[in-house]
Amino acid sequence: FIPIGVIGLANLLRERGILVRGVNLALEKMLDEEFELRDWLSQWSGVHLVMIDLHWYEHSYGAIDVARVCREVLPQAWIVLGGFTTSAFSQEILNSSPEVDFIIRGDAERPLLELAKRLLRGDLRSPRQLSRFSDIPNLSYRIGAESVENERSFCATSAELDELDFVDIDFLEHYKEYY
């Protein structure tokens, strides 16, 4: 199952005009034992941002492996991780997983939207440009070899959460089978 927050975040981006496509790797493997993530990713040219959920600790290896595959197939894309485990181990992940560009710790609604808007505006790969993320709360990233952890100050309000769409999953591949 996908954590419900992932659905809300995907729909938040979609409501702001950002095209979102998703895949539930476990569902795809269940539907087709031959399913290859590399093949699925390779059909999506021009991807700018890949979001990967690392909610539970036991999924750590799988999430980092997915990030590696995404980096291989979509080298131009920015890779962001979020979820409970990611929040707790952000420094360890950044220090050991060069394929991960950003981590959002804790609530992600405003930080993810702001990060996505900035990333979609253009190439920000130089260290000087990466410092432009210093005002996005809950964000961790690297500038060169140094890990940066912005203040964890954003907590979604009830009103902000009430505005999210936690139901529409038609951005997912095989969403009907997900039900």
PDB file of C-alpha atoms in Angstrom:
ATOM      1  CA  PHE A   1       0.000   0.000   0.000  1.00  0.00           C
ATOM      2  CA  ILE A   2       1.086   3.538  -0.680  1.00  0.00           C
ATOM      3  CA  PRO A   3       1.052   5.850   2.344  1.00  0.00           C
ATOM      4  CA  ILE A   4      -1.901   8.188   1.971  1.00  0.00           C
ATOM      5  CA  GLY A   5       0.388  11.215   2.245  1.00  0.00           C
ATOM      6  CA  VAL A   6       2.023  10.288  -1.072  1.00  0.00           C
ATOM      7  CA  ILE A   7      -1.373  10.498  -2.772  1.00  0.00           C
ATOM      8  CA  GLY A   8      -2.090  13.879  -1.203  1.00  0.00           C
ATOM      9  CA  LEU A   9       1.331  15.239  -2.229  1.00  0.00           C
ATOM     10  CA  ALA A  10       1.035  13.956  -5.810  1.00  0.00           C
ATOM     11  CA  ASN A  11      -2.381  15.573  -6.134  1.00  0.00           C
ATOM     12  CA  LEU A  12      -1.103  18.819  -4.616  1.00  0.00           C
ATOM     13  CA  LEU A  13       1.514  19.021  -7.368  1.00  0.00           C
ATOM     14  CA  ARG A  14      -1.065  18.130  -9.999  1.00  0.00           C
ATOM     15  CA  GLU A  15      -3.420  20.857  -8.788  1.00  0.00           C
ATOM     16  CA  ARG A  16      -0.569  23.332  -9.332  1.00  0.00           C
ATOM     17  CA  GLY A  17      -0.172  22.235 -12.941  1.00  0.00           C
ATOM     18  CA  ILE A  18       2.715  19.815 -12.504  1.00  0.00           C
ATOM     19  CA  LEU A  19       2.403  16.577 -14.463  1.00  0.00           C
ATOM     20  CA  VAL A  20       2.743  13.586 -12.132  1.00  0.00           C
ATOM     21  CA  ARG A  21       3.062   9.927 -13.085  1.00  0.00           C
ATOM     22  CA  GLY A  22       3.435   7.205 -10.500  1.00  0.00           C
ATOM     23  CA  VAL A  23       4.177   3.557 -10.201  1.00  0.00           C
ATOM     24  CA  ASN A  24       3.667   1.183  -7.305  1.00  0.00           C
ATOM     25  CA  LEU A  25       6.524  -1.244  -7.830  1.00  0.00           C
ATOM     26  CA  ALA A  26       5.009  -3.979  -5.649  1.00  0.00           C
ATOM     27  CA  LEU A  27       1.706  -3.837  -7.548  1.00  0.00           C
ATOM     28  CA  GLU A  28       3.472  -3.916 -10.906  1.00  0.00           C
ATOM     29  CA  LYS A  29       5.504  -6.982  -9.854  1.00  0.00           C
ATOM     30  CA  MET A  30       2.319  -8.639  -8.652  1.00  0.00           C
ATOM     31  CA  LEU A  31       0.586  -7.958 -11.985  1.00  0.00           C
ATOM     32  CA  ASP A  32       3.625  -8.911 -14.069  1.00  0.00           C
ATOM     33  CA  GLU A  33       6.564 -10.839 -12.640  1.00  0.00           C
ATOM     34  CA  GLU A  34       8.627  -9.661 -15.628  1.00  0.00           C
ATOM     35  CA  PHE A  35       8.026  -5.946 -14.856  1.00  0.00           C
ATOM     36  CA  GLU A  36      11.243  -3.918 -15.095  1.00  0.00           C
ATOM     37  CA  LEU A  37      11.404  -0.482 -13.492  1.00  0.00           C
ATOM     38  CA  ARG A  38      14.194   0.529 -15.898  1.00  0.00           C
ATOM     39  CA  ASP A  39      11.954  -0.141 -18.891  1.00  0.00           C
ATOM     40  CA  TRP A  40       9.040   1.773 -17.378  1.00  0.00           C
ATOM     41  CA  LEU A  41      11.243   4.760 -16.523  1.00  0.00           C
ATOM     42  CA  SER A  42      12.878   4.827 -19.939  1.00  0.00           C
ATOM     43  CA  GLN A  43       9.566   5.641 -21.617  1.00  0.00           C
ATOM     44  CA  TRP A  44       9.338   8.969 -19.734  1.00  0.00           C
ATOM     45  CA  SER A  45      11.672  11.474 -21.317  1.00  0.00           C
ATOM     46  CA  GLY A  46      12.076  14.940 -19.852  1.00  0.00           C
ATOM     47  CA  VAL A  47      11.476  13.905 -16.235  1.00  0.00           C
ATOM     48  CA  HIS A  48      12.658  16.647 -13.885  1.00  0.00           C
ATOM     49  CA  LEU A  49      11.790  15.281 -10.458  1.00  0.00           C
ATOM     50  CA  VAL A  50      11.471  11.791  -9.010  1.00  0.00           C
ATOM     51  CA  MET A  51       9.770  11.360  -5.638  1.00  0.00           C
ATOM     52  CA  ILE A  52      10.423   8.195  -3.654  1.00  0.00           C
ATOM     53  CA  ASP A  53       8.715   7.271  -0.410  1.00  0.00           C
ATOM     54  CA  LEU A  54      10.777   5.692   2.342  1.00  0.00           C
ATOM     55  CA  HIS A  55       8.203   5.327   5.037  1.00  0.00           C
ATOM     56  CA  TRP A  56       9.175   2.178   6.917  1.00  0.00           C
ATOM     57  CA  TYR A  57      12.710   1.137   7.846  1.00  0.00           C
ATOM     58  CA  GLU A  58      12.422  -2.325   6.308  1.00  0.00           C
ATOM     59  CA  HIS A  59      11.934  -0.684   2.903  1.00  0.00           C
ATOM     60  CA  SER A  60      15.220   1.241   3.091  1.00  0.00           C
ATOM     61  CA  TYR A  61      17.200  -1.012   0.778  1.00  0.00           C
ATOM     62  CA  GLY A  62      14.419  -1.078  -1.796  1.00  0.00           C
ATOM     63  CA  ALA A  63      13.904   2.697  -1.781  1.00  0.00           C
ATOM     64  CA  ILE A  64      17.634   3.406  -2.176  1.00  0.00           C
ATOM     65  CA  ASP A  65      17.836   0.774  -4.919  1.00  0.00           C
ATOM     66  CA  VAL A  66      14.933   2.479  -6.716  1.00  0.00           C
ATOM     67  CA  ALA A  67      16.821   5.786  -6.405  1.00  0.00           C
ATOM     68  CA  ARG A  68      19.891   4.161  -7.992  1.00  0.00           C
ATOM     69  CA  VAL A  69      17.851   2.841 -10.910  1.00  0.00           C
ATOM     70  CA  CYS A  70      16.191   6.249 -11.361  1.00  0.00           C
ATOM     71  CA  ARG A  71      19.606   7.944 -11.414  1.00  0.00           C
ATOM     72  CA  GLU A  72      20.872   5.468 -14.032  1.00  0.00           C
ATOM     73  CA  VAL A  73      17.856   5.808 -16.325  1.00  0.00           C
ATOM     74  CA  LEU A  74      17.054   9.490 -15.668  1.00  0.00           C
ATOM     75  CA  PRO A  75      20.425  11.102 -14.902  1.00  0.00           C
ATOM     76  CA  GLN A  76      19.056  14.617 -15.431  1.00  0.00           C
ATOM     77  CA  ALA A  77      16.228  14.182 -12.889  1.00  0.00           C
ATOM     78  CA  TRP A  78      16.367  15.403  -9.301  1.00  0.00           C
ATOM     79  CA  ILE A  79      15.630  12.661  -6.759  1.00  0.00           C
ATOM     80  CA  VAL A  80      13.837  13.508  -3.532  1.00  0.00           C
ATOM     81  CA  LEU A  81      13.022  11.121  -0.683  1.00  0.00           C
ATOM     82  CA  GLY A  82      10.476  11.560   2.077  1.00  0.00           C
ATOM     83  CA  GLY A  83       8.731   9.542   4.755  1.00  0.00           C
ATOM     84  CA  PHE A  84       9.190   8.525   8.395  1.00  0.00           C
ATOM     85  CA  THR A  85      12.448   6.636   7.983  1.00  0.00           C
ATOM     86  CA  THR A  86      13.862   9.243   5.617  1.00  0.00           C
ATOM     87  CA  SER A  87      13.130  11.931   8.203  1.00  0.00           C
ATOM     88  CA  ALA A  88      14.855  10.008  10.979  1.00  0.00           C
ATOM     89  CA  PHE A  89      17.940   9.054   8.944  1.00  0.00           C
ATOM     90  CA  SER A  90      18.339  12.000   6.569  1.00  0.00           C
ATOM     91  CA  GLN A  91      22.039  12.580   7.264  1.00  0.00           C
ATOM     92  CA  GLU A  92      22.914   8.899   6.927  1.00  0.00           C
ATOM     93  CA  ILE A  93      21.043   8.658   3.639  1.00  0.00           C
ATOM     94  CA  LEU A  94      22.661  11.777   2.174  1.00  0.00           C
ATOM     95  CA  ASN A  95      26.112  10.639   3.298  1.00  0.00           C
ATOM     96  CA  SER A  96      25.788   7.130   1.860  1.00  0.00           C
ATOM     97  CA  SER A  97      23.519   7.570  -1.171  1.00  0.00           C
ATOM     98  CA  PRO A  98      24.866   9.984  -3.787  1.00  0.00           C
ATOM     99  CA  GLU A  99      21.887   9.283  -6.026  1.00  0.00           C
ATOM    100  CA  VAL A 100      19.590  11.096  -3.555  1.00  0.00           C
ATOM    101  CA  ASP A 101      19.574  14.861  -4.122  1.00  0.00           C
ATOM    102  CA  PHE A 102      17.022  16.029  -1.558  1.00  0.00           C
ATOM    103  CA  ILE A 103      15.258  14.796   1.537  1.00  0.00           C
ATOM    104  CA  ILE A 104      12.158  16.309   3.054  1.00  0.00           C
ATOM    105  CA  ARG A 105      11.941  15.665   6.774  1.00  0.00           C
ATOM    106  CA  GLY A 106       8.524  15.660   8.394  1.00  0.00           C
ATOM    107  CA  ASP A 107       5.547  17.316   6.755  1.00  0.00           C
ATOM    108  CA  ALA A 108       6.198  17.926   3.075  1.00  0.00           C
ATOM    109  CA  GLU A 109       3.213  19.831   1.715  1.00  0.00           C
ATOM    110  CA  ARG A 110       4.729  23.322   1.430  1.00  0.00           C
ATOM    111  CA  PRO A 111       8.401  22.265   1.208  1.00  0.00           C
ATOM    112  CA  LEU A 112       7.768  19.844  -1.676  1.00  0.00           C
ATOM    113  CA  LEU A 113       5.685  22.327  -3.626  1.00  0.00           C
ATOM    114  CA  GLU A 114       8.322  25.059  -3.234  1.00  0.00           C
ATOM    115  CA  LEU A 115      11.149  22.662  -4.123  1.00  0.00           C
ATOM    116  CA  ALA A 116       9.302  21.399  -7.214  1.00  0.00           C
ATOM    117  CA  LYS A 117       8.566  24.934  -8.428  1.00  0.00           C
ATOM    118  CA  ARG A 118      12.223  25.941  -8.099  1.00  0.00           C
ATOM    119  CA  LEU A 119      13.562  22.770  -9.708  1.00  0.00           C
ATOM    120  CA  LEU A 120      11.191  23.047 -12.635  1.00  0.00           C
ATOM    121  CA  ARG A 121      12.370  26.610 -13.302  1.00  0.00           C
ATOM    122  CA  GLY A 122      15.807  25.449 -14.431  1.00  0.00           C
ATOM    123  CA  ASP A 123      19.129  23.727 -13.822  1.00  0.00           C
ATOM    124  CA  LEU A 124      20.368  24.325 -10.305  1.00  0.00           C
ATOM    125  CA  ARG A 125      23.260  21.876 -10.094  1.00  0.00           C
ATOM    126  CA  SER A 126      26.051  24.271  -9.116  1.00  0.00           C
ATOM    127  CA  PRO A 127      26.812  24.705  -5.387  1.00  0.00           C
ATOM    128  CA  ARG A 128      26.116  28.435  -5.547  1.00  0.00           C
ATOM    129  CA  GLN A 129      22.680  27.811  -6.987  1.00  0.00           C
ATOM    130  CA  LEU A 130      21.921  25.025  -4.496  1.00  0.00           C
ATOM    131  CA  SER A 131      22.288  27.538  -1.671  1.00  0.00           C
ATOM    132  CA  ARG A 132      19.048  29.045  -2.990  1.00  0.00           C
ATOM    133  CA  PHE A 133      17.213  26.247  -1.179  1.00  0.00           C
ATOM    134  CA  SER A 134      18.246  27.484   2.266  1.00  0.00           C
ATOM    135  CA  ASP A 135      14.813  28.992   2.966  1.00  0.00           C
ATOM    136  CA  ILE A 136      12.783  25.836   2.263  1.00  0.00           C
ATOM    137  CA  PRO A 137      11.851  24.352   5.640  1.00  0.00           C
ATOM    138  CA  ASN A 138      12.348  20.654   6.424  1.00  0.00           C
ATOM    139  CA  LEU A 139      14.724  20.228   3.463  1.00  0.00           C
ATOM    140  CA  SER A 140      18.057  18.394   3.538  1.00  0.00           C
ATOM    141  CA  TYR A 141      20.483  18.351   0.610  1.00  0.00           C
ATOM    142  CA  ARG A 142      24.156  18.514  -0.311  1.00  0.00           C
ATOM    143  CA  ILE A 143      26.267  21.449  -1.388  1.00  0.00           C
ATOM    144  CA  GLY A 144      29.365  19.766  -2.735  1.00  0.00           C
ATOM    145  CA  ALA A 145      30.358  17.140  -0.170  1.00  0.00           C
ATOM    146  CA  GLU A 146      28.649  18.955   2.718  1.00  0.00           C
ATOM    147  CA  SER A 147      25.183  17.913   3.901  1.00  0.00           C
ATOM    148  CA  VAL A 148      22.881  20.819   4.673  1.00  0.00           C
ATOM    149  CA  GLU A 149      19.864  20.481   6.908  1.00  0.00           C
ATOM    150  CA  ASN A 150      17.421  23.384   6.880  1.00  0.00           C
ATOM    151  CA  GLU A 151      15.356  24.083   9.964  1.00  0.00           C
ATOM    152  CA  ARG A 152      12.515  21.643  10.469  1.00  0.00           C
ATOM    153  CA  SER A 153       9.909  24.310  11.048  1.00  0.00           C
ATOM    154  CA  PHE A 154       6.980  23.453   8.790  1.00  0.00           C
ATOM    155  CA  CYS A 155       4.089  21.484  10.205  1.00  0.00           C
ATOM    156  CA  ALA A 156       0.943  21.248   8.103  1.00  0.00           C
ATOM    157  CA  THR A 157      -2.167  22.717   9.677  1.00  0.00           C
ATOM    158  CA  SER A 158      -5.490  20.907   9.758  1.00  0.00           C
ATOM    159  CA  ALA A 159      -6.795  23.355   7.157  1.00  0.00           C
ATOM    160  CA  GLU A 160      -3.868  22.592   4.809  1.00  0.00           C
ATOM    161  CA  LEU A 161      -4.392  18.853   5.194  1.00  0.00           C
ATOM    162  CA  ASP A 162      -8.143  19.215   4.665  1.00  0.00           C
ATOM    163  CA  GLU A 163      -7.459  20.835   1.267  1.00  0.00           C
ATOM    164  CA  LEU A 164      -5.499  17.814  -0.003  1.00  0.00           C
ATOM    165  CA  ASP A 165      -7.015  15.177  -2.265  1.00  0.00           C
ATOM    166  CA  PHE A 166      -6.216  11.789  -0.732  1.00  0.00           C
ATOM    167  CA  VAL A 167      -8.573   9.894  -3.048  1.00  0.00           C
ATOM    168  CA  ASP A 168      -7.674  10.447  -6.719  1.00  0.00           C
ATOM    169  CA  ILE A 169      -4.976   7.965  -7.721  1.00  0.00           C
ATOM    170  CA  ASP A 170      -5.352   8.069 -11.496  1.00  0.00           C
ATOM    171  CA  PHE A 171      -1.750   9.337 -11.751  1.00  0.00           C
ATOM    172  CA  LEU A 172      -0.685   5.773 -10.864  1.00  0.00           C
ATOM    173  CA  GLU A 173       0.061   3.173 -13.475  1.00  0.00           C
ATOM    174  CA  HIS A 174      -2.684   0.499 -13.197  1.00  0.00           C
ATOM    175  CA  TYR A 175      -4.591   2.583 -10.651  1.00  0.00           C
ATOM    176  CA  LYS A 176      -7.795   0.583 -11.175  1.00  0.00           C
ATOM    177  CA  GLU A 177      -6.028  -2.588 -10.086  1.00  0.00           C
ATOM    178  CA  TYR A 178      -4.743  -0.767  -7.013  1.00  0.00           C
ATOM    179  CA  TYR A 179      -8.311  -0.604  -5.708  1.00  0.00           C
TER     180      TYR A 179
END
